[in-house]
PDB file of C-alpha atoms and ligand atoms in Angstrom:
ATOM      1  CA  MET A   1      86.325  30.421 -74.234  1.00  0.00           C
ATOM      2  CA  SER A   2      87.100  27.598 -72.240  1.00  0.00           C
ATOM      3  CA  SER A   3      90.915  29.071 -71.167  1.00  0.00           C
ATOM      4  CA  ALA A   4      89.220  32.334 -70.330  1.00  0.00           C
ATOM      5  CA  ARG A   5      86.565  30.422 -68.255  1.00  0.00           C
ATOM      6  CA  PHE A   6      89.815  28.774 -66.754  1.00  0.00           C
ATOM      7  CA  VAL A   7      91.061  32.555 -65.944  1.00  0.00           C
ATOM      8  CA  LEU A   8      88.420  33.250 -64.113  1.00  0.00           C
ATOM      9  CA  LEU A   9      87.795  30.041 -62.516  1.00  0.00           C
ATOM     10  CA  SER A  10      91.229  30.169 -60.876  1.00  0.00           C
ATOM     11  CA  LEU A  11      91.191  34.087 -59.337  1.00  0.00           C
ATOM     12  CA  CYS A  12      88.188  33.292 -58.004  1.00  0.00           C
ATOM     13  CA  SER A  13      89.813  30.084 -56.271  1.00  0.00           C
ATOM     14  CA  ALA A  14      92.630  32.609 -54.682  1.00  0.00           C
ATOM     15  CA  LEU A  15      89.852  35.788 -54.055  1.00  0.00           C
ATOM     16  CA  LEU A  16      88.806  32.410 -51.408  1.00  0.00           C
ATOM     17  CA  LEU A  17      92.500  30.984 -50.172  1.00  0.00           C
ATOM     18  CA  GLN A  18      93.486  34.805 -49.480  1.00  0.00           C
ATOM     19  CA  ALA A  19      89.840  35.454 -47.384  1.00  0.00           C
ATOM     20  CA  ALA A  20      90.593  32.102 -45.726  1.00  0.00           C
ATOM     21  CA  LEU A  21      94.289  32.874 -44.909  1.00  0.00           C
ATOM     22  CA  GLY A  22      93.113  35.998 -43.613  1.00  0.00           C
ATOM     23  CA  ALA A  23      94.734  38.633 -43.743  1.00  0.00           C
ATOM     24  CA  ASP A  24      98.563  39.956 -44.546  1.00  0.00           C
ATOM     25  CA  PRO A  25     100.189  41.408 -41.718  1.00  0.00           C
ATOM     26  CA  LEU A  26     100.828  44.910 -42.135  1.00  0.00           C
ATOM     27  CA  PHE A  27     104.802  44.799 -40.918  1.00  0.00           C
ATOM     28  CA  HIS A  28     107.353  42.388 -38.558  1.00  0.00           C
ATOM     29  CA  PHE A  29     110.358  42.171 -37.289  1.00  0.00           C
ATOM     30  CA  CYS A  30     112.758  39.091 -36.713  1.00  0.00           C
ATOM     31  CA  SER A  31     113.844  41.197 -33.500  1.00  0.00           C
ATOM     32  CA  ASP A  32     116.475  39.244 -31.767  1.00  0.00           C
ATOM     33  CA  PRO A  33     119.517  38.215 -33.702  1.00  0.00           C
ATOM     34  CA  GLU A  34     119.742  35.114 -32.231  1.00  0.00           C
ATOM     35  CA  ASN A  35     118.411  31.653 -33.139  1.00  0.00           C
ATOM     36  CA  PHE A  36     116.928  28.154 -31.462  1.00  0.00           C
ATOM     37  CA  THR A  37     117.786  25.104 -32.678  1.00  0.00           C
ATOM     38  CA  ALA A  38     114.926  23.067 -34.030  1.00  0.00           C
ATOM     39  CA  ASN A  39     112.968  20.314 -31.676  1.00  0.00           C
ATOM     40  CA  SER A  40     115.393  22.378 -28.873  1.00  0.00           C
ATOM     41  CA  PRO A  41     113.736  23.008 -26.190  1.00  0.00           C
ATOM     42  CA  TYR A  42     113.052  26.523 -26.786  1.00  0.00           C
ATOM     43  CA  GLU A  43     111.005  25.511 -30.378  1.00  0.00           C
ATOM     44  CA  TYR A  44     109.415  23.378 -27.814  1.00  0.00           C
ATOM     45  CA  ASN A  45     108.771  26.734 -25.341  1.00  0.00           C
ATOM     46  CA  LEU A  46     107.978  28.553 -27.977  1.00  0.00           C
ATOM     47  CA  ASN A  47     104.985  26.325 -29.364  1.00  0.00           C
ATOM     48  CA  LYS A  48     103.709  25.818 -25.344  1.00  0.00           C
ATOM     49  CA  LEU A  49     103.733  29.439 -25.676  1.00  0.00           C
ATOM     50  CA  THR A  50     101.832  30.003 -28.637  1.00  0.00           C
ATOM     51  CA  SER A  51      99.679  27.501 -28.625  1.00  0.00           C
ATOM     52  CA  PHE A  52      98.712  29.380 -24.978  1.00  0.00           C
ATOM     53  CA  LEU A  53      98.536  32.757 -26.085  1.00  0.00           C
ATOM     54  CA  ASN A  54      95.678  31.477 -28.759  1.00  0.00           C
ATOM     55  CA  THR A  55      93.339  29.927 -25.897  1.00  0.00           C
ATOM     56  CA  LYS A  56      94.445  32.588 -23.656  1.00  0.00           C
ATOM     57  CA  THR A  57      93.639  36.709 -25.828  1.00  0.00           C
ATOM     58  CA  PRO A  58      90.780  36.113 -27.699  1.00  0.00           C
ATOM     59  CA  PRO A  59      88.198  36.235 -24.685  1.00  0.00           C
ATOM     60  CA  SER A  60      90.149  39.405 -22.898  1.00  0.00           C
ATOM     61  CA  GLY A  61      91.544  40.856 -26.252  1.00  0.00           C
ATOM     62  CA  PHE A  62      95.064  40.186 -25.005  1.00  0.00           C
ATOM     63  CA  GLY A  63      96.925  38.059 -23.577  1.00  0.00           C
ATOM     64  CA  LEU A  64     101.274  36.781 -21.679  1.00  0.00           C
ATOM     65  CA  GLY A  65     102.430  34.439 -20.810  1.00  0.00           C
ATOM     66  CA  SER A  66     106.027  32.587 -19.916  1.00  0.00           C
ATOM     67  CA  VAL A  67     106.306  29.160 -20.902  1.00  0.00           C
ATOM     68  CA  GLY A  68     110.464  27.099 -19.639  1.00  0.00           C
ATOM     69  CA  GLN A  69     113.343  28.729 -17.246  1.00  0.00           C
ATOM     70  CA  TYR A  70     116.573  29.847 -18.125  1.00  0.00           C
ATOM     71  CA  GLN A  71     118.047  30.350 -21.178  1.00  0.00           C
ATOM     72  CA  ASP A  72     115.175  28.272 -22.650  1.00  0.00           C
ATOM     73  CA  GLN A  73     113.202  30.656 -21.676  1.00  0.00           C
ATOM     74  CA  VAL A  74     109.977  32.629 -23.867  1.00  0.00           C
ATOM     75  CA  TYR A  75     108.525  35.811 -22.934  1.00  0.00           C
ATOM     76  CA  GLY A  76     105.167  36.828 -25.570  1.00  0.00           C
ATOM     77  CA  LEU A  77     101.946  38.578 -25.408  1.00  0.00           C
ATOM     78  CA  ALA A  78      99.538  38.989 -27.559  1.00  0.00           C
ATOM     79  CA  LEU A  79      96.012  42.221 -28.342  1.00  0.00           C
ATOM     80  CA  CYS A  80      93.816  42.715 -30.708  1.00  0.00           C
ATOM     81  CA  ARG A  81      92.759  46.035 -32.072  1.00  0.00           C
ATOM     82  CA  GLY A  82      90.619  47.104 -29.125  1.00  0.00           C
ATOM     83  CA  ASP A  83      86.755  46.679 -30.633  1.00  0.00           C
ATOM     84  CA  ALA A  84      88.184  43.611 -32.961  1.00  0.00           C
ATOM     85  CA  SER A  85      85.362  41.060 -31.997  1.00  0.00           C
ATOM     86  CA  PRO A  86      85.988  38.093 -29.503  1.00  0.00           C
ATOM     87  CA  SER A  87      86.385  35.697 -32.822  1.00  0.00           C
ATOM     88  CA  VAL A  88      88.163  38.765 -34.966  1.00  0.00           C
ATOM     89  CA  CYS A  89      90.630  38.533 -32.003  1.00  0.00           C
ATOM     90  CA  LYS A  90      91.033  34.380 -31.694  1.00  0.00           C
ATOM     91  CA  ALA A  91      91.369  34.581 -36.309  1.00  0.00           C
ATOM     92  CA  CYS A  92      93.663  36.846 -36.449  1.00  0.00           C
ATOM     93  CA  VAL A  93      95.908  35.573 -33.097  1.00  0.00           C
ATOM     94  CA  ALA A  94      96.382  31.779 -34.464  1.00  0.00           C
ATOM     95  CA  ASN A  95      96.875  33.480 -38.175  1.00  0.00           C
ATOM     96  CA  ALA A  96      99.374  35.868 -37.374  1.00  0.00           C
ATOM     97  CA  GLY A  97     101.307  32.840 -34.334  1.00  0.00           C
ATOM     98  CA  ALA A  98     101.732  30.692 -37.285  1.00  0.00           C
ATOM     99  CA  GLU A  99     102.961  33.814 -40.233  1.00  0.00           C
ATOM    100  CA  ILE A 100     105.571  35.044 -37.324  1.00  0.00           C
ATOM    101  CA  ARG A 101     107.039  32.613 -37.877  1.00  0.00           C
ATOM    102  CA  SER A 102     107.006  31.185 -41.441  1.00  0.00           C
ATOM    103  CA  ARG A 103     108.894  34.806 -41.695  1.00  0.00           C
ATOM    104  CA  CYS A 104     111.671  33.950 -38.789  1.00  0.00           C
ATOM    105  CA  PRO A 105     111.746  30.490 -38.986  1.00  0.00           C
ATOM    106  CA  ARG A 106     114.637  31.487 -35.829  1.00  0.00           C
ATOM    107  CA  ASN A 107     114.631  33.626 -33.897  1.00  0.00           C
ATOM    108  CA  LYS A 108     114.452  33.537 -30.652  1.00  0.00           C
ATOM    109  CA  GLY A 109     112.657  37.359 -31.189  1.00  0.00           C
ATOM    110  CA  ALA A 110     110.153  38.209 -32.943  1.00  0.00           C
ATOM    111  CA  ILE A 111     107.275  40.980 -34.191  1.00  0.00           C
ATOM    112  CA  ILE A 112     104.611  41.145 -36.146  1.00  0.00           C
ATOM    113  CA  TRP A 113     101.121  43.094 -36.758  1.00  0.00           C
ATOM    114  CA  TYR A 114      98.225  43.071 -38.283  1.00  0.00           C
ATOM    115  CA  ASP A 115      94.972  45.794 -39.133  1.00  0.00           C
ATOM    116  CA  ASP A 116      93.378  42.911 -35.082  1.00  0.00           C
ATOM    117  CA  CYS A 117      96.292  41.971 -33.775  1.00  0.00           C
ATOM    118  CA  MET A 118      99.832  42.143 -33.081  1.00  0.00           C
ATOM    119  CA  PHE A 119     101.939  39.060 -32.197  1.00  0.00           C
ATOM    120  CA  LYS A 120     105.212  39.375 -29.942  1.00  0.00           C
ATOM    121  CA  TYR A 121     108.301  36.839 -28.661  1.00  0.00           C
ATOM    122  CA  LEU A 122     111.435  36.769 -27.151  1.00  0.00           C
ATOM    123  CA  ASP A 123     114.045  35.595 -25.847  1.00  0.00           C
ATOM    124  CA  THR A 124     113.528  37.981 -22.427  1.00  0.00           C
ATOM    125  CA  ASN A 125     112.351  40.022 -19.956  1.00  0.00           C
ATOM    126  CA  PHE A 126     110.056  43.037 -22.389  1.00  0.00           C
ATOM    127  CA  PHE A 127     106.986  42.851 -19.859  1.00  0.00           C
ATOM    128  CA  GLY A 128     106.015  45.791 -19.301  1.00  0.00           C
ATOM    129  CA  GLN A 129     108.976  48.023 -20.913  1.00  0.00           C
ATOM    130  CA  ILE A 130     108.238  50.673 -23.546  1.00  0.00           C
ATOM    131  CA  ASP A 131     109.830  48.999 -27.035  1.00  0.00           C
ATOM    132  CA  LYS A 132     110.736  51.922 -28.095  1.00  0.00           C
ATOM    133  CA  THR A 133     112.665  49.336 -31.009  1.00  0.00           C
ATOM    134  CA  ASN A 134     109.552  48.424 -32.547  1.00  0.00           C
ATOM    135  CA  LYS A 135     108.167  50.931 -35.009  1.00  0.00           C
ATOM    136  CA  PHE A 136     106.603  51.461 -38.350  1.00  0.00           C
ATOM    137  CA  TYR A 137     104.954  54.151 -39.680  1.00  0.00           C
ATOM    138  CA  MET A 138     101.418  53.682 -42.687  1.00  0.00           C
ATOM    139  CA  TRP A 139      99.681  57.320 -43.891  1.00  0.00           C
ATOM    140  CA  ASN A 140      97.467  58.565 -46.124  1.00  0.00           C
ATOM    141  CA  LEU A 141      98.941  59.793 -49.316  1.00  0.00           C
ATOM    142  CA  ASN A 142      96.349  62.325 -49.270  1.00  0.00           C
ATOM    143  CA  ASN A 143      97.356  65.931 -48.345  1.00  0.00           C
ATOM    144  CA  VAL A 144      94.330  67.706 -46.442  1.00  0.00           C
ATOM    145  CA  THR A 145      94.468  71.650 -47.530  1.00  0.00           C
ATOM    146  CA  ASN A 146      95.371  73.319 -44.156  1.00  0.00           C
ATOM    147  CA  PRO A 147      98.316  71.916 -42.947  1.00  0.00           C
ATOM    148  CA  ALA A 148      98.623  73.703 -39.772  1.00  0.00           C
ATOM    149  CA  LEU A 149      94.714  74.253 -39.031  1.00  0.00           C
ATOM    150  CA  PHE A 150      94.711  70.107 -39.389  1.00  0.00           C
ATOM    151  CA  ASN A 151      97.551  69.199 -37.293  1.00  0.00           C
ATOM    152  CA  GLY A 152      96.799  70.828 -34.389  1.00  0.00           C
ATOM    153  CA  ARG A 153      93.562  68.870 -34.751  1.00  0.00           C
ATOM    154  CA  VAL A 154      95.028  65.866 -35.326  1.00  0.00           C
ATOM    155  CA  ARG A 155      98.037  66.309 -31.624  1.00  0.00           C
ATOM    156  CA  ALA A 156      93.741  66.843 -29.649  1.00  0.00           C
ATOM    157  CA  LEU A 157      91.724  64.163 -30.972  1.00  0.00           C
ATOM    158  CA  LEU A 158      94.719  61.537 -29.806  1.00  0.00           C
ATOM    159  CA  THR A 159      96.079  63.653 -27.001  1.00  0.00           C
ATOM    160  CA  ARG A 160      92.188  63.450 -25.356  1.00  0.00           C
ATOM    161  CA  LEU A 161      92.656  59.713 -26.778  1.00  0.00           C
ATOM    162  CA  ALA A 162      95.981  59.252 -24.588  1.00  0.00           C
ATOM    163  CA  LYS A 163      94.273  60.044 -22.055  1.00  0.00           C
ATOM    164  CA  ALA A 164      90.888  58.734 -21.000  1.00  0.00           C
ATOM    165  CA  ALA A 165      92.988  55.182 -22.847  1.00  0.00           C
ATOM    166  CA  SER A 166      95.542  55.324 -19.897  1.00  0.00           C
ATOM    167  CA  SER A 167      93.104  55.748 -18.037  1.00  0.00           C
ATOM    168  CA  ILE A 168      91.183  52.416 -17.555  1.00  0.00           C
ATOM    169  CA  PRO A 169      91.980  49.111 -17.569  1.00  0.00           C
ATOM    170  CA  ARG A 170      92.225  48.336 -21.408  1.00  0.00           C
ATOM    171  CA  LEU A 171      94.061  50.727 -22.218  1.00  0.00           C
ATOM    172  CA  PHE A 172      92.110  51.718 -25.422  1.00  0.00           C
ATOM    173  CA  ALA A 173      90.532  54.775 -26.680  1.00  0.00           C
ATOM    174  CA  ALA A 174      88.704  55.458 -29.730  1.00  0.00           C
ATOM    175  CA  GLY A 175      86.922  58.886 -30.475  1.00  0.00           C
ATOM    176  CA  GLU A 176      86.084  62.033 -32.469  1.00  0.00           C
ATOM    177  CA  LYS A 177      86.227  65.474 -33.467  1.00  0.00           C
ATOM    178  CA  GLY A 178      83.865  67.759 -35.595  1.00  0.00           C
ATOM    179  CA  VAL A 179      86.844  69.568 -37.717  1.00  0.00           C
ATOM    180  CA  GLU A 180      85.414  72.741 -39.451  1.00  0.00           C
ATOM    181  CA  GLY A 181      83.373  71.946 -42.654  1.00  0.00           C
ATOM    182  CA  LYS A 182      81.671  68.332 -42.683  1.00  0.00           C
ATOM    183  CA  THR A 183      84.652  66.745 -42.397  1.00  0.00           C
ATOM    184  CA  LYS A 184      85.021  64.987 -39.217  1.00  0.00           C
ATOM    185  CA  LEU A 185      88.310  63.410 -37.464  1.00  0.00           C
ATOM    186  CA  TYR A 186      88.254  59.490 -36.939  1.00  0.00           C
ATOM    187  CA  GLY A 187      90.809  58.071 -34.030  1.00  0.00           C
ATOM    188  CA  MET A 188      92.130  55.190 -32.762  1.00  0.00           C
ATOM    189  CA  VAL A 189      94.796  54.490 -29.643  1.00  0.00           C
ATOM    190  CA  GLN A 190      95.636  51.732 -27.700  1.00  0.00           C
ATOM    191  CA  CYS A 191      98.655  50.200 -25.046  1.00  0.00           C
ATOM    192  CA  THR A 192      99.833  46.662 -24.947  1.00  0.00           C
ATOM    193  CA  ARG A 193      98.344  45.423 -21.285  1.00  0.00           C
ATOM    194  CA  ASP A 194     101.613  44.779 -19.706  1.00  0.00           C
ATOM    195  CA  LEU A 195     101.941  48.589 -18.730  1.00  0.00           C
ATOM    196  CA  SER A 196     100.788  50.919 -16.037  1.00  0.00           C
ATOM    197  CA  ALA A 197      98.988  53.727 -16.795  1.00  0.00           C
ATOM    198  CA  ALA A 198     101.722  56.665 -17.104  1.00  0.00           C
ATOM    199  CA  GLU A 199     104.202  53.854 -19.087  1.00  0.00           C
ATOM    200  CA  CYS A 200     100.871  53.787 -21.138  1.00  0.00           C
ATOM    201  CA  LYS A 201     100.456  57.472 -21.248  1.00  0.00           C
ATOM    202  CA  ALA A 202     104.480  58.153 -22.403  1.00  0.00           C
ATOM    203  CA  CYS A 203     104.413  55.744 -24.857  1.00  0.00           C
ATOM    204  CA  LEU A 204     100.629  57.314 -26.566  1.00  0.00           C
ATOM    205  CA  GLU A 205     102.716  60.205 -25.711  1.00  0.00           C
ATOM    206  CA  GLY A 206     106.037  59.342 -27.187  1.00  0.00           C
ATOM    207  CA  ALA A 207     103.694  58.353 -30.568  1.00  0.00           C
ATOM    208  CA  ILE A 208     101.803  60.876 -31.324  1.00  0.00           C
ATOM    209  CA  GLY A 209     105.252  63.469 -30.595  1.00  0.00           C
ATOM    210  CA  GLU A 210     106.085  61.274 -34.063  1.00  0.00           C
ATOM    211  CA  LEU A 211     103.586  62.881 -35.573  1.00  0.00           C
ATOM    212  CA  PRO A 212     105.312  65.193 -38.341  1.00  0.00           C
ATOM    213  CA  SER A 213     107.553  62.507 -38.802  1.00  0.00           C
ATOM    214  CA  CYS A 214     104.602  60.454 -39.538  1.00  0.00           C
ATOM    215  CA  CYS A 215     101.460  61.895 -41.500  1.00  0.00           C
ATOM    216  CA  ASP A 216     102.278  65.985 -41.879  1.00  0.00           C
ATOM    217  CA  GLY A 217      99.713  66.967 -43.258  1.00  0.00           C
ATOM    218  CA  LYS A 218      97.491  63.584 -44.546  1.00  0.00           C
ATOM    219  CA  GLU A 219      94.130  62.611 -44.135  1.00  0.00           C
ATOM    220  CA  GLY A 220      94.915  59.729 -41.957  1.00  0.00           C
ATOM    221  CA  GLY A 221      98.184  58.272 -40.297  1.00  0.00           C
ATOM    222  CA  ARG A 222      99.273  55.981 -37.515  1.00  0.00           C
ATOM    223  CA  VAL A 223     102.364  55.197 -35.458  1.00  0.00           C
ATOM    224  CA  VAL A 224     102.513  51.612 -34.422  1.00  0.00           C
ATOM    225  CA  GLY A 225     104.982  50.058 -32.069  1.00  0.00           C
ATOM    226  CA  GLY A 226     105.101  46.831 -29.577  1.00  0.00           C
ATOM    227  CA  SER A 227     104.081  49.043 -26.780  1.00  0.00           C
ATOM    228  CA  CYS A 228     100.914  51.456 -28.349  1.00  0.00           C
ATOM    229  CA  ASN A 229     100.053  52.148 -31.193  1.00  0.00           C
ATOM    230  CA  PHE A 230      97.347  54.906 -32.870  1.00  0.00           C
ATOM    231  CA  ARG A 231      95.630  55.642 -35.970  1.00  0.00           C
ATOM    232  CA  TYR A 232      93.362  59.486 -36.893  1.00  0.00           C
ATOM    233  CA  GLU A 233      91.181  58.532 -39.906  1.00  0.00           C
ATOM    234  CA  ILE A 234      89.265  61.359 -41.767  1.00  0.00           C
ATOM    235  CA  TYR A 235      87.094  58.057 -42.159  1.00  0.00           C
ATOM    236  CA  PRO A 236      85.060  56.461 -39.688  1.00  0.00           C
ATOM    237  CA  PHE A 237      87.142  53.316 -39.141  1.00  0.00           C
ATOM    238  CA  VAL A 238      86.690  51.808 -35.284  1.00  0.00           C
ATOM    239  CA  ASN A 239      83.844  49.456 -34.726  1.00  0.00           C
ATOM    240  CA  VAL A 240      81.034  50.240 -32.010  1.00  0.00           C
TER     241      VAL A 240
HETATM  242  C1  NAG B   1     120.223  32.657 -37.368  1.00  0.00           C
HETATM  243  O1  NAG B   1     120.376  32.277 -38.970  1.00  0.00           O
HETATM  244  C2  NAG B   1     120.668  32.515 -40.331  1.00  0.00           C
HETATM  245  C3  NAG B   1     119.836  31.673 -41.143  1.00  0.00           C
HETATM  246  O2  NAG B   1     120.226  30.407 -41.200  1.00  0.00           O
HETATM  247  C4  NAG B   1     121.557  33.435 -40.268  1.00  0.00           C
HETATM  248  O3  NAG B   1     122.149  34.208 -41.245  1.00  0.00           O
HETATM  249  C5  NAG B   1     122.160  33.835 -39.145  1.00  0.00           C
HETATM  250  O4  NAG B   1     123.494  34.397 -39.193  1.00  0.00           O
HETATM  251  C6  NAG B   1     122.067  32.845 -37.434  1.00  0.00           C
HETATM  252  N1  NAG B   1     122.177  34.200 -36.990  1.00  0.00           N
HETATM  253  C7  NAG B   1     123.320  34.705 -35.679  1.00  0.00           C
HETATM  254  C8  NAG B   1     122.886  34.890 -34.772  1.00  0.00           C
HETATM  255  O5  NAG B   1     123.093  33.033 -35.530  1.00  0.00           O
HETATM  256  C1  NAG B   2     100.559  66.077 -50.965  1.00  0.00           C
HETATM  257  O1  NAG B   2     102.305  66.628 -50.410  1.00  0.00           O
HETATM  258  C2  NAG B   2     103.261  66.028 -50.972  1.00  0.00           C
HETATM  259  C3  NAG B   2     104.971  67.162 -50.947  1.00  0.00           C
HETATM  260  O2  NAG B   2     104.459  68.231 -51.164  1.00  0.00           O
HETATM  261  C4  NAG B   2     103.627  65.086 -52.719  1.00  0.00           C
HETATM  262  O3  NAG B   2     105.260  64.929 -52.863  1.00  0.00           O
HETATM  263  C5  NAG B   2     102.199  64.549 -52.776  1.00  0.00           C
HETATM  264  O4  NAG B   2     102.515  64.530 -54.530  1.00  0.00           O
HETATM  265  C6  NAG B   2     101.575  65.397 -52.122  1.00  0.00           C
HETATM  266  N1  NAG B   2     100.043  64.456 -51.696  1.00  0.00           N
HETATM  267  C7  NAG B   2      98.462  64.201 -53.633  1.00  0.00           C
HETATM  268  C8  NAG B   2      98.970  62.465 -53.444  1.00  0.00           C
HETATM  269  O5  NAG B   2      98.976  64.902 -53.631  1.00  0.00           O
END
């Protein structure tokens, strides 16, 4: 009896701990094999950049900055999901900046993604360039009944959203589309704001072009990169 209660209590505290620490990352890459040494100027600059991004990002959902000079200069950015509130954004970026350091403790470059934000840094200036290296897919295991028709509608929705997002400074768009009968399709696209409108559009078109390899006939999917991402589902997932 008492041991059963103990198990229950441990389970509860494990759940509370999980909630306090935030969600698990979707994915990460230690993207630069070069290492910095402990207590080096690079580490100092990276720490400074991380706290800068923690403060800079939440109000607008995007932060970008660089700290240091020459071989010790570090470049970084953080982006929150377009529908994330400043408080959700703040918690996500703080968590991401800490978590990536524990996963890539000495790498000069790294990137980590969560549902609500991404965090990236590198020892070279990557601003304004489409990141073609860091990318992953996610998909719903469920298959739709008419893949050809469904795929076409997904592509049409995402293409429309890519156009909308790249025409506004926030580089974010969400929307929906009616699909046969009651089923609806929901989508979201976003770019990092170091990209120009044209680069954002090109980045999203590239991602949409990967639909066949990512999410062919799947009820939901995401192509997530270092410069842009999309997601679609047959249920609403965007906070309005
Ligand atoms: C960086 O450090 C890791 C872990 O200590 C090591 O495996 C790797 O070879 C190092 N990379 C370089 C380029 O020195
Ligand atoms: C979806 O289709 C794939 C490929 O035909 C199949 O391997 C998979 O089991 C299907 N998924 C479900 C949930 O039925």
